[in-house]
Amino acid sequence: MRLRTRGTAVAATVLSLSMLAAACGSSGSNGGSTATSKKPTDAVIGADDTKLTPKPGGEIKYGLESDTTGGYCLQEAQLAISGMQVARAVYDTLTMPNLKGKITPYLAESVTPNTDYTEWTIKLRPNVVFSDGSKLDADIVRDNLLAYDGKYAKRSPLLFKFVFGDYTKDVVTVDPLTVKVTTNKPWPTYPWFLWSSSRLGITGRAQLDDASTCNKNVVGTGPFKLTEMIANQRITVVRNPNYWQKDAKGVQLPYLDKITFVPITDEPARLTALEAGDINIMHSSSYNTLAALKKQSTLKYISSNRFGEVSYLLLNGTKAPFDHLSAREAVAYAQNRNLANQRLNQGLGTLAQGPFAPGNIGFLQDSGYPKFDLAKAKAKAAQYKQETGQTLSFTYTFVADSEGKQTAVLLQQMEKEAGITVNLNPIGDQSTLINLAIGRQQQAIGWRNHPGADPDTQWVWWHCSNASGPCDNLVNFGGWNDPQINKLLEEGRAEADPAKHAAIYEELNREFAKKLWDLWSGYTTWTIAFQPKVHGIFGPPLPDGSLPSDGLATGHSVLGLWIEH
């Protein structure tokens, strides 16, 4: 169904792209496995996978945390992590991140800039075909890129037009396998946007130009073909016999014949289904699930917060009380995040220092973010009252599931100790929460966003084009307009030197810790739990020989999954 209003359409897209968490105002994340160690290579390969030879054939059932009812018309799709997981089975992207956090060619054989990074030449791999037998060529890639940018008449993208903005000037074909993209300004990180957290899959002509059934007429170059999609029940994909990749021994990929994705929204029920053998593998961001997995010996799991999201209090910086730095400081100092981690996450979380998770460029072990200090919280609350004549209070809006309620009550109790009143506003669904943020009607909301990639990909959430006043960027939900943050984002986007690029985003991290436009909670952990007979969670090396990323916040490859049978 086409969404009717601009605000609602943007809200629905942001719901998917932010991967909103109902209870993220309190806690962090941690892996507890080798995936978060200094040598994540061990987690990518898997201790047993190196000793076993994959056996082609067989099928698995994959438990997802939700369904993707809007379907898979990628330019217009509403993909949270469950939808991204399915998309990675049926679509390939032009680029892909590796274990070291570098972006590498994937469907593209190479992505090469000119000297000032205003022109990018994308050379495609030969002999790649879509699942319907049509050829991958420069024309279809050009039209896909134009469609994501809002410049292709047959598609109407939602958030991607904010992502690409006015930066893309032109997209043309050079020859049957070469596309040239011209940008209005230097854009050294452009290859990251050809991945866009696995959402920028290349769709075949039959789907791209489909006016009525694009959301279910799935045509990709991925390892599997979609054959069945029944809302809230299952999505079935089968092996693509014409897939373009083989493993190191020359065996045709993928190994599996079939994957059935099963949405199981209730977290304990999903784990129970895995334990009972009703599904073979599942994903989860629940610390209760992670704690349960640590206490048993039957199932295997991999967990990671690398390249992940951050959970935080999203504040409205356009109105009282959070248009005052003193109010933001008071609330930050009053948050005993260590206590919250123990009570809500069984101590498994990692407290966040900023928006960039471990593994990301710009990550800092210590950004200067305020530590719990009740005396300072009371002093800042008193300062706010002196500045405004008002006792500091605010309303916290959250989705009223069990974890959301626990988080809200604990937040209220912690702030009360500093003399700050927190009014609780429970609501029943995420869409309502998003609409509040779109209209900047909230004071504080529990939020989760900013999964791993080059930090330039976060431009869309923070950058403002106007010189003063509330931010003109509709998806800067806090509405704040910070000249120094705008400047750093612009410098970071234009900087090609890796060391200088990283230094800019580290400074941006520190700037967030000073201004406190958002109050960070923790880095979100994602866990993949699976039966011992399932292998190849992260898949084979990438085409350039590097190992695939071990980040889980944007799903994981199913290319190398196999099952003993």
Coordinates of C-alpha atoms in Angstrom, one line a residue:
M1 CA 0.0 0.0 0.0
R2 CA 1.3 3.4 -0.9
L3 CA 1.7 5.7 2.1
R4 CA -0.3 8.8 1.7
T5 CA 1.5 11.6 3.4
R6 CA 5.1 12.7 3.3
G7 CA 5.5 12.6 7.0
T8 CA 4.1 9.1 7.4
A9 CA 6.2 7.8 4.5
V10 CA 9.4 9.2 6.0
A11 CA 8.3 7.8 9.4
A12 CA 7.8 4.3 8.0
T13 CA 11.2 4.3 6.3
V14 CA 13.0 5.6 9.3
L15 CA 11.3 2.9 11.4
S16 CA 13.1 0.4 9.2
L17 CA 16.4 2.1 8.7
S18 CA 16.8 3.2 12.3
M19 CA 15.9 -0.3 13.6
L20 CA 14.2 1.4 16.5
A21 CA 14.5 -0.2 20.0
A22 CA 11.7 0.2 22.5
A23 CA 14.0 -0.2 25.5
C24 CA 17.2 1.4 24.4
G25 CA 17.3 4.3 26.8
S26 CA 19.3 2.4 29.4
S27 CA 21.7 -0.1 28.3
G28 CA 24.6 -1.2 26.1
S29 CA 25.8 -4.3 24.4
N30 CA 28.6 -6.7 24.4
G31 CA 29.5 -9.9 22.7
G32 CA 30.9 -12.3 25.2
S33 CA 32.4 -14.3 22.3
T34 CA 35.4 -14.1 20.1
A35 CA 33.5 -11.8 17.7
T36 CA 34.3 -8.9 20.0
S37 CA 37.9 -9.9 20.7
K38 CA 41.0 -8.2 19.3
K39 CA 41.2 -11.1 16.8
P40 CA 37.7 -11.3 15.3
T41 CA 39.1 -13.5 12.5
D42 CA 38.5 -16.6 14.8
A43 CA 34.8 -15.7 15.0
V44 CA 34.4 -15.2 11.3
I45 CA 35.8 -18.6 10.4
G46 CA 34.5 -20.5 13.4
A47 CA 36.6 -23.0 15.2
D48 CA 35.0 -26.0 13.7
D49 CA 34.4 -24.7 10.2
T50 CA 38.1 -24.7 9.4
K51 CA 38.2 -28.5 10.0
L52 CA 35.1 -29.4 8.1
T53 CA 34.4 -29.6 4.4
P54 CA 31.1 -28.0 3.4
K55 CA 28.5 -30.4 2.1
P56 CA 26.3 -28.9 -0.6
G57 CA 22.5 -29.5 -0.4
G58 CA 20.0 -29.5 2.4
E59 CA 17.8 -26.8 3.8
I60 CA 17.5 -24.7 7.0
K61 CA 14.9 -22.7 8.7
Y62 CA 15.9 -19.3 9.9
G63 CA 14.1 -17.6 12.8
L64 CA 13.6 -13.8 12.3
E65 CA 12.5 -11.3 14.9
S66 CA 9.8 -9.8 12.6
D67 CA 8.2 -9.9 9.2
T68 CA 8.7 -7.4 6.4
T69 CA 5.1 -6.8 5.4
G70 CA 6.0 -4.0 2.9
G71 CA 8.0 -6.4 0.7
Y72 CA 11.2 -6.0 -1.2
C73 CA 11.0 -3.2 -3.8
L74 CA 14.4 -2.1 -2.5
Q75 CA 14.3 1.6 -3.6
E76 CA 11.1 2.1 -1.6
A77 CA 11.3 -0.8 0.8
Q78 CA 11.0 -0.7 4.6
L79 CA 13.8 -3.0 5.7
A80 CA 14.7 -3.5 9.3
I81 CA 17.2 -6.1 10.2
S82 CA 14.9 -9.1 9.4
G83 CA 14.2 -7.6 5.9
M84 CA 17.9 -7.0 5.4
Q85 CA 18.6 -10.6 6.3
V86 CA 16.3 -11.8 3.6
A87 CA 17.5 -9.2 1.1
R88 CA 21.1 -10.5 1.5
A89 CA 19.9 -13.9 0.3
V90 CA 18.3 -12.7 -2.9
Y91 CA 20.2 -9.5 -3.8
D92 CA 23.9 -8.6 -4.2
T93 CA 25.3 -5.1 -3.7
L94 CA 28.0 -3.4 -5.7
T95 CA 30.4 -3.2 -2.7
M96 CA 30.7 -5.1 0.6
P97 CA 32.7 -4.3 3.8
N98 CA 35.4 -6.7 5.0
L99 CA 36.7 -7.8 8.4
K100 CA 39.0 -4.8 8.7
G101 CA 36.2 -2.3 8.1
K102 CA 37.2 -1.5 4.6
I103 CA 34.8 -1.4 1.7
T104 CA 35.6 -3.7 -1.2
P105 CA 34.1 -4.4 -4.7
Y106 CA 31.5 -7.1 -4.8
L107 CA 29.2 -7.1 -7.9
A108 CA 31.5 -4.5 -9.1
E109 CA 34.9 -5.6 -10.2
S110 CA 36.3 -2.2 -9.3
V111 CA 35.1 1.2 -8.1
T112 CA 37.7 3.8 -9.1
P113 CA 37.7 7.6 -8.4
N114 CA 39.3 10.4 -10.4
T115 CA 41.9 12.5 -8.6
D116 CA 39.5 14.8 -6.8
Y117 CA 36.8 12.1 -6.0
T118 CA 34.1 13.8 -8.1
E119 CA 33.9 11.0 -10.6
W120 CA 33.6 7.3 -9.9
T121 CA 34.0 4.5 -12.5
I122 CA 32.2 1.3 -11.6
K123 CA 33.4 -1.7 -13.6
L124 CA 31.0 -4.6 -13.4
R125 CA 31.9 -8.3 -13.2
P126 CA 31.2 -10.1 -16.5
N127 CA 28.8 -13.0 -16.9
V128 CA 26.6 -12.2 -13.9
V129 CA 22.9 -12.8 -14.5
F130 CA 19.8 -12.1 -12.5
S131 CA 17.5 -14.8 -11.1
D132 CA 15.2 -14.5 -14.1
G133 CA 18.1 -15.1 -16.5
S134 CA 18.6 -11.5 -17.7
K135 CA 22.1 -10.1 -17.8
L136 CA 23.7 -7.7 -15.3
D137 CA 25.0 -4.8 -17.4
A138 CA 25.8 -1.1 -17.1
D139 CA 22.3 0.0 -18.2
I140 CA 20.5 -1.7 -15.4
V141 CA 23.0 -0.7 -12.8
R142 CA 22.7 2.9 -14.0
D143 CA 19.0 2.8 -13.7
N144 CA 19.2 1.3 -10.2
L145 CA 21.5 4.1 -9.0
L146 CA 19.2 6.7 -10.5
A147 CA 16.2 5.1 -8.9
Y148 CA 17.8 5.1 -5.4
D149 CA 18.6 8.8 -6.0
G150 CA 15.0 9.7 -6.9
K151 CA 15.9 10.4 -10.6
Y152 CA 14.2 7.4 -12.2
A153 CA 10.6 8.0 -13.1
K154 CA 9.3 4.5 -12.3
R155 CA 10.5 4.5 -8.7
S156 CA 9.9 6.8 -5.8
P157 CA 12.5 6.3 -3.0
L158 CA 11.9 7.5 0.5
L159 CA 14.9 7.8 2.7
F160 CA 17.5 7.3 -0.1
K161 CA 16.8 10.7 -1.5
F162 CA 18.0 12.1 1.8
V163 CA 21.0 9.8 1.7
F164 CA 22.2 10.9 -1.8
G165 CA 20.8 14.4 -1.6
D166 CA 22.2 16.9 -4.1
Y167 CA 25.6 15.1 -4.2
T168 CA 24.9 12.9 -7.3
K169 CA 25.2 15.0 -10.4
D170 CA 25.0 12.4 -13.2
V171 CA 25.0 8.6 -13.8
V172 CA 25.9 7.4 -17.3
T173 CA 27.0 4.2 -19.0
V174 CA 30.4 4.1 -20.6
D175 CA 30.3 0.6 -22.1
P176 CA 28.2 -2.5 -21.5
L177 CA 30.0 -3.2 -18.2
T178 CA 31.0 0.3 -17.0
V179 CA 29.1 3.0 -15.2
K180 CA 30.4 6.5 -14.5
V181 CA 29.0 8.5 -11.5
T182 CA 29.7 12.2 -11.3
T183 CA 29.2 14.1 -8.0
N184 CA 28.7 17.8 -7.4
K185 CA 31.4 17.8 -4.7
P186 CA 34.3 15.5 -3.7
W187 CA 33.0 12.3 -2.1
P188 CA 35.8 9.9 -1.2
T189 CA 33.5 7.6 0.8
Y190 CA 31.0 7.1 -2.1
P191 CA 31.7 3.3 -2.3
W192 CA 30.2 2.9 1.1
F193 CA 27.0 4.2 -0.2
L194 CA 26.9 1.5 -2.9
W195 CA 26.5 -0.9 0.0
S196 CA 24.3 1.2 2.3
S197 CA 24.2 -1.4 5.1
S198 CA 23.2 -4.1 2.5
R199 CA 20.1 -2.2 1.4
L200 CA 21.4 -1.0 -2.0
G201 CA 20.9 -4.3 -3.8
I202 CA 20.8 -4.3 -7.6
T203 CA 17.3 -5.3 -8.9
G204 CA 16.6 -6.7 -12.3
R205 CA 14.7 -4.8 -15.0
A206 CA 11.5 -6.8 -14.5
Q207 CA 11.3 -5.7 -10.9
L208 CA 12.8 -2.2 -11.2
D209 CA 10.1 -1.2 -13.8
D210 CA 7.2 -3.1 -12.2
A211 CA 4.6 -0.5 -11.5
S212 CA 2.3 -2.7 -9.4
T213 CA 4.1 -5.7 -7.9
C214 CA 7.7 -4.5 -7.4
N215 CA 7.4 -5.3 -3.7
K216 CA 7.0 -9.1 -4.3
N217 CA 8.4 -9.6 -7.9
V218 CA 11.9 -10.1 -6.5
V219 CA 14.6 -10.3 -9.2
G220 CA 18.2 -10.1 -7.9
T221 CA 21.6 -11.5 -8.6
G222 CA 21.9 -13.1 -5.1
P223 CA 22.6 -16.7 -4.2
F224 CA 18.9 -17.6 -3.8
K225 CA 15.6 -16.9 -5.6
L226 CA 12.5 -16.0 -3.7
T227 CA 9.7 -18.5 -4.4
E228 CA 7.1 -17.9 -1.6
M229 CA 6.2 -15.0 0.7
I230 CA 3.3 -15.5 3.1
A231 CA 2.8 -12.5 5.5
N232 CA 3.7 -13.3 9.1
Q233 CA 4.3 -17.0 8.3
R234 CA 7.3 -17.6 6.0
I235 CA 9.5 -16.5 3.2
T236 CA 11.0 -19.3 1.1
V237 CA 14.1 -18.9 -1.1
V238 CA 15.7 -21.6 -3.2
R239 CA 19.2 -22.0 -4.6
N240 CA 20.0 -19.9 -7.7
P241 CA 21.7 -22.4 -10.1
N242 CA 23.2 -19.5 -12.1
Y243 CA 24.9 -17.8 -9.2
W244 CA 28.2 -16.2 -10.2
Q245 CA 30.4 -17.3 -7.2
K246 CA 32.3 -20.5 -6.4
D247 CA 34.2 -21.3 -3.3
A248 CA 38.0 -21.7 -3.1
K249 CA 37.8 -25.3 -4.2
G250 CA 35.7 -24.5 -7.2
V251 CA 32.4 -25.7 -5.6
Q252 CA 29.4 -23.8 -6.8
L253 CA 27.8 -21.5 -4.2
P254 CA 25.5 -21.3 -2.4
Y255 CA 25.7 -24.7 -0.6
L256 CA 22.1 -24.9 0.6
D257 CA 19.2 -25.8 -1.6
K258 CA 16.7 -23.9 0.4
I259 CA 16.2 -21.4 3.3
T260 CA 12.8 -20.8 4.9
F261 CA 12.8 -17.6 6.9
V262 CA 10.2 -17.8 9.7
P263 CA 9.2 -14.6 11.6
I264 CA 8.8 -15.3 15.3
T265 CA 8.3 -12.0 17.1
D266 CA 8.2 -13.3 20.6
E267 CA 11.9 -13.6 21.7
P268 CA 11.5 -16.5 24.2
A269 CA 9.4 -18.4 21.7
R270 CA 12.1 -18.0 19.0
L271 CA 14.7 -19.5 21.3
T272 CA 12.4 -22.3 22.3
A273 CA 11.8 -23.1 18.6
L274 CA 15.6 -23.3 18.1
E275 CA 16.0 -25.6 21.1
A276 CA 13.2 -27.8 19.8
G277 CA 14.7 -28.0 16.3
D278 CA 11.7 -26.2 14.7
I279 CA 14.2 -23.8 13.3
N280 CA 18.0 -24.3 12.8
I281 CA 19.3 -20.7 13.3
M282 CA 18.0 -17.4 14.6
H283 CA 19.1 -13.8 15.3
S284 CA 18.6 -11.8 18.5
S285 CA 19.5 -8.6 20.2
S286 CA 18.1 -9.6 23.6
Y287 CA 20.5 -9.9 26.5
N288 CA 18.1 -12.3 28.2
T289 CA 18.6 -14.6 25.2
L290 CA 22.4 -14.1 25.2
A291 CA 22.5 -14.9 29.0
A292 CA 20.4 -18.1 28.4
L293 CA 22.8 -19.2 25.6
K294 CA 25.8 -18.7 27.9
K295 CA 24.2 -21.1 30.4
Q296 CA 23.6 -24.0 28.1
S297 CA 25.8 -26.4 26.1
T298 CA 23.5 -27.7 23.3
L299 CA 23.4 -24.7 21.0
K300 CA 26.2 -22.6 19.5
Y301 CA 26.2 -18.9 19.1
I302 CA 28.2 -15.9 17.9
S303 CA 27.6 -12.4 19.2
S304 CA 29.2 -9.1 18.3
N305 CA 28.8 -5.4 18.8
R306 CA 31.5 -4.6 16.2
F307 CA 30.3 -2.1 13.5
G308 CA 27.0 -2.1 15.4
E309 CA 24.3 0.3 16.5
V310 CA 24.2 2.5 19.5
S311 CA 21.2 2.8 21.9
Y312 CA 20.5 6.2 23.3
L313 CA 18.0 8.9 24.5
L314 CA 17.0 10.9 21.5
L315 CA 16.4 14.4 22.8
N316 CA 14.4 17.2 21.2
G317 CA 16.9 20.1 21.0
T318 CA 14.4 22.6 19.6
K319 CA 12.4 23.2 22.8
A320 CA 12.5 23.1 26.6
P321 CA 14.1 21.6 28.5
F322 CA 16.7 20.2 26.1
D323 CA 17.3 23.4 24.2
H324 CA 19.5 24.1 27.3
L325 CA 22.8 22.4 27.7
S326 CA 22.5 22.5 31.4
A327 CA 19.4 20.3 31.2
R328 CA 21.1 17.8 28.9
E329 CA 24.1 17.7 31.3
A330 CA 21.9 17.2 34.3
V331 CA 20.1 14.2 32.8
A332 CA 23.4 12.7 31.6
Y333 CA 25.1 12.9 34.9
A334 CA 22.1 11.4 36.7
Q335 CA 22.1 8.3 34.6
N336 CA 23.8 5.4 36.4
R337 CA 24.5 3.4 33.3
N338 CA 26.5 0.7 35.1
L339 CA 23.6 0.1 37.4
A340 CA 21.2 0.0 34.4
N341 CA 23.5 -2.5 32.6
Q342 CA 23.4 -4.8 35.6
R343 CA 19.7 -4.6 36.2
L344 CA 18.5 -4.7 32.7
N345 CA 21.2 -6.5 30.7
Q346 CA 22.6 -8.9 33.3
G347 CA 25.9 -7.0 33.1
L348 CA 26.4 -8.1 29.5
G349 CA 26.3 -4.6 28.0
T350 CA 29.1 -2.3 26.9
L351 CA 28.5 1.4 27.8
A352 CA 28.7 3.7 24.7
Q353 CA 31.0 6.6 24.5
G354 CA 29.5 8.0 21.3
P355 CA 27.6 7.0 18.1
F356 CA 30.5 4.9 16.7
A357 CA 30.6 1.3 17.9
P358 CA 33.8 -0.8 18.2
G359 CA 35.4 -1.3 14.8
N360 CA 34.0 1.9 13.3
I361 CA 36.1 4.8 12.3
G362 CA 35.8 7.5 15.0
F363 CA 35.3 5.0 17.8
L364 CA 36.9 6.1 21.1
Q365 CA 37.4 4.2 24.3
D366 CA 36.9 7.6 26.1
S367 CA 35.3 10.5 24.3
G368 CA 34.8 12.5 27.4
Y369 CA 31.2 11.5 27.8
P370 CA 29.9 12.3 31.3
K371 CA 30.2 9.6 33.9
F372 CA 27.5 9.2 36.6
D373 CA 27.9 11.9 39.2
L374 CA 24.8 12.7 41.3
A375 CA 26.3 15.9 42.8
K376 CA 27.0 17.3 39.3
A377 CA 23.5 16.2 38.2
K378 CA 21.9 18.2 41.0
A379 CA 24.1 21.2 40.3
K380 CA 23.2 21.2 36.6
A381 CA 19.5 20.8 37.4
A382 CA 19.9 23.8 39.8
Q383 CA 21.6 25.8 37.0
Y384 CA 18.8 25.0 34.6
K385 CA 16.3 26.3 37.2
Q386 CA 18.3 29.5 37.6
E387 CA 18.4 30.0 33.8
T388 CA 14.7 29.4 33.2
G389 CA 12.9 29.6 36.5
Q390 CA 11.6 26.1 35.9
T391 CA 12.3 22.9 37.8
L392 CA 13.8 20.4 35.4
S393 CA 11.3 17.8 34.2
F394 CA 10.6 16.0 30.9
T395 CA 8.5 13.3 29.3
Y396 CA 10.0 10.0 28.3
T397 CA 8.1 8.3 25.5
F398 CA 8.6 4.6 24.9
V399 CA 6.9 1.5 23.5
A400 CA 5.3 -0.3 26.4
D401 CA 6.6 -3.8 26.1
S402 CA 8.1 -5.5 29.2
E403 CA 11.7 -4.3 28.6
G404 CA 10.5 -0.8 27.7
K405 CA 8.6 -0.5 30.9
Q406 CA 11.5 -1.7 33.0
T407 CA 13.8 0.8 31.3
A408 CA 11.4 3.6 31.8
V409 CA 10.9 3.0 35.5
L410 CA 14.6 2.7 36.1
L411 CA 15.3 6.0 34.2
Q412 CA 12.5 7.7 36.2
Q413 CA 14.0 6.5 39.5
M414 CA 17.6 7.5 38.6
E415 CA 16.6 11.0 37.5
K416 CA 14.4 11.5 40.6
E417 CA 17.5 11.1 42.8
A418 CA 18.9 14.3 41.1
G419 CA 15.6 16.2 41.6
I420 CA 14.6 15.7 38.0
T421 CA 11.0 14.7 37.3
V422 CA 10.5 12.2 34.4
N423 CA 6.9 11.7 33.2
L424 CA 6.3 8.4 31.5
N425 CA 4.4 8.3 28.2
P426 CA 4.0 4.6 27.2
I427 CA 2.6 4.0 23.7
G428 CA 1.5 0.9 21.9
D429 CA 3.5 0.8 18.7
Q430 CA 6.7 1.9 17.0
S431 CA 5.0 3.8 14.2
T432 CA 3.4 6.2 16.6
L433 CA 6.8 6.7 18.3
I434 CA 8.4 7.5 14.9
N435 CA 5.6 9.9 13.9
L436 CA 6.3 11.9 17.2
A437 CA 10.0 12.1 16.3
I438 CA 9.2 13.2 12.7
G439 CA 7.1 16.0 14.0
R440 CA 9.7 16.8 16.7
Q441 CA 6.9 16.6 19.2
Q442 CA 8.9 14.4 21.7
Q443 CA 11.1 15.5 24.6
A444 CA 13.0 12.2 25.0
I445 CA 12.6 8.9 23.2
G446 CA 14.4 5.6 23.5
W447 CA 16.2 5.0 20.2
R448 CA 18.7 2.8 18.4
N449 CA 20.6 3.7 15.2
H450 CA 23.9 4.3 13.4
P451 CA 25.1 0.8 12.5
G452 CA 28.6 0.3 11.3
A453 CA 30.2 1.7 8.2
D454 CA 32.2 4.7 7.4
P455 CA 30.9 7.5 9.7
D456 CA 30.1 9.6 6.6
T457 CA 27.1 7.4 6.2
Q458 CA 25.6 9.1 9.3
W459 CA 25.5 12.5 7.6
V460 CA 21.8 11.9 6.8
W461 CA 20.9 11.9 10.5
W462 CA 22.8 15.0 11.7
H463 CA 23.8 17.4 8.9
C464 CA 21.8 20.6 8.5
S465 CA 22.1 22.9 5.4
N466 CA 20.5 26.0 6.9
A467 CA 22.8 28.4 8.8
S468 CA 20.6 28.9 11.8
G469 CA 17.3 27.9 13.4
P470 CA 15.9 24.3 13.7
C471 CA 17.6 21.9 11.3
D472 CA 16.1 21.8 7.8
N473 CA 16.9 18.0 7.6
L474 CA 13.6 16.1 8.3
V475 CA 15.4 13.1 9.6
N476 CA 17.5 15.0 12.2
F477 CA 14.8 14.1 14.7
G478 CA 16.3 16.2 17.5
G479 CA 16.0 19.2 15.3
W480 CA 19.3 20.7 16.6
N481 CA 21.5 22.7 14.3
D482 CA 25.1 22.6 15.4
P483 CA 27.6 24.6 13.3
Q484 CA 30.6 22.7 14.6
I485 CA 29.0 19.3 13.9
N486 CA 28.0 20.5 10.4
K487 CA 31.5 21.6 9.8
L488 CA 33.1 18.4 10.9
L489 CA 30.6 16.3 8.8
E490 CA 31.5 18.4 5.8
E491 CA 35.2 18.0 6.4
G492 CA 34.9 14.3 7.0
R493 CA 33.0 13.7 3.8
A494 CA 35.7 15.6 1.8
E495 CA 38.8 14.1 3.4
A496 CA 40.4 11.3 1.5
D497 CA 43.5 10.7 3.8
P498 CA 42.5 7.8 6.1
A499 CA 44.3 9.2 9.1
K500 CA 42.9 12.7 8.8
H501 CA 39.5 11.2 8.0
A502 CA 39.5 9.2 11.2
A503 CA 40.8 12.1 13.2
I504 CA 37.8 14.3 12.1
Y505 CA 35.3 11.7 13.2
E506 CA 37.1 11.2 16.5
E507 CA 36.7 15.0 17.0
L508 CA 33.1 14.7 16.1
N509 CA 32.7 12.0 18.7
R510 CA 34.2 14.3 21.3
E511 CA 31.9 17.1 20.1
F512 CA 28.9 15.0 20.7
A513 CA 30.2 14.3 24.2
K514 CA 30.4 18.0 24.9
K515 CA 27.1 19.1 23.4
L516 CA 25.1 16.1 24.5
W517 CA 22.4 16.4 21.8
D518 CA 21.9 12.6 22.3
L519 CA 22.6 10.7 25.5
W520 CA 24.3 7.5 24.7
S521 CA 23.5 4.3 26.5
G522 CA 25.3 1.3 25.0
Y523 CA 26.5 -0.5 21.9
T524 CA 24.0 -3.0 20.8
T525 CA 24.9 -6.7 20.5
W526 CA 23.5 -9.0 17.9
T527 CA 23.7 -12.7 18.4
I528 CA 23.3 -15.5 15.9
A529 CA 22.3 -18.8 17.7
F530 CA 22.3 -22.0 15.8
Q531 CA 22.3 -25.8 16.0
P532 CA 25.7 -27.5 16.0
K533 CA 25.0 -29.0 12.6
V534 CA 24.9 -25.5 11.0
H535 CA 28.1 -24.0 9.7
G536 CA 29.5 -21.1 7.7
I537 CA 27.7 -18.3 9.5
F538 CA 29.8 -15.5 7.9
G539 CA 30.5 -17.1 4.6
P540 CA 33.6 -17.5 2.4
P541 CA 36.2 -14.8 1.7
L542 CA 35.1 -11.9 -0.4
P543 CA 36.0 -11.8 -4.1
D544 CA 39.2 -9.9 -3.4
G545 CA 40.3 -12.6 -0.9
S546 CA 39.6 -10.6 2.3
L547 CA 37.4 -12.0 5.0
P548 CA 33.9 -10.8 5.4
S549 CA 32.8 -8.3 8.1
D550 CA 31.9 -9.9 11.4
G551 CA 29.4 -7.1 12.1
L552 CA 25.8 -8.4 12.7
A553 CA 23.8 -5.2 12.9
T554 CA 23.0 -5.3 9.2
G555 CA 22.5 -9.1 9.0
H556 CA 25.0 -11.6 7.7
S557 CA 25.7 -13.4 4.5
V558 CA 23.9 -16.7 3.9
L559 CA 26.2 -17.5 0.9
G560 CA 28.4 -20.0 2.8
L561 CA 25.8 -21.5 5.1
W562 CA 25.6 -25.2 5.1
I563 CA 24.2 -28.0 7.2
E564 CA 25.2 -31.5 8.0
H565 CA 22.7 -33.8 6.4

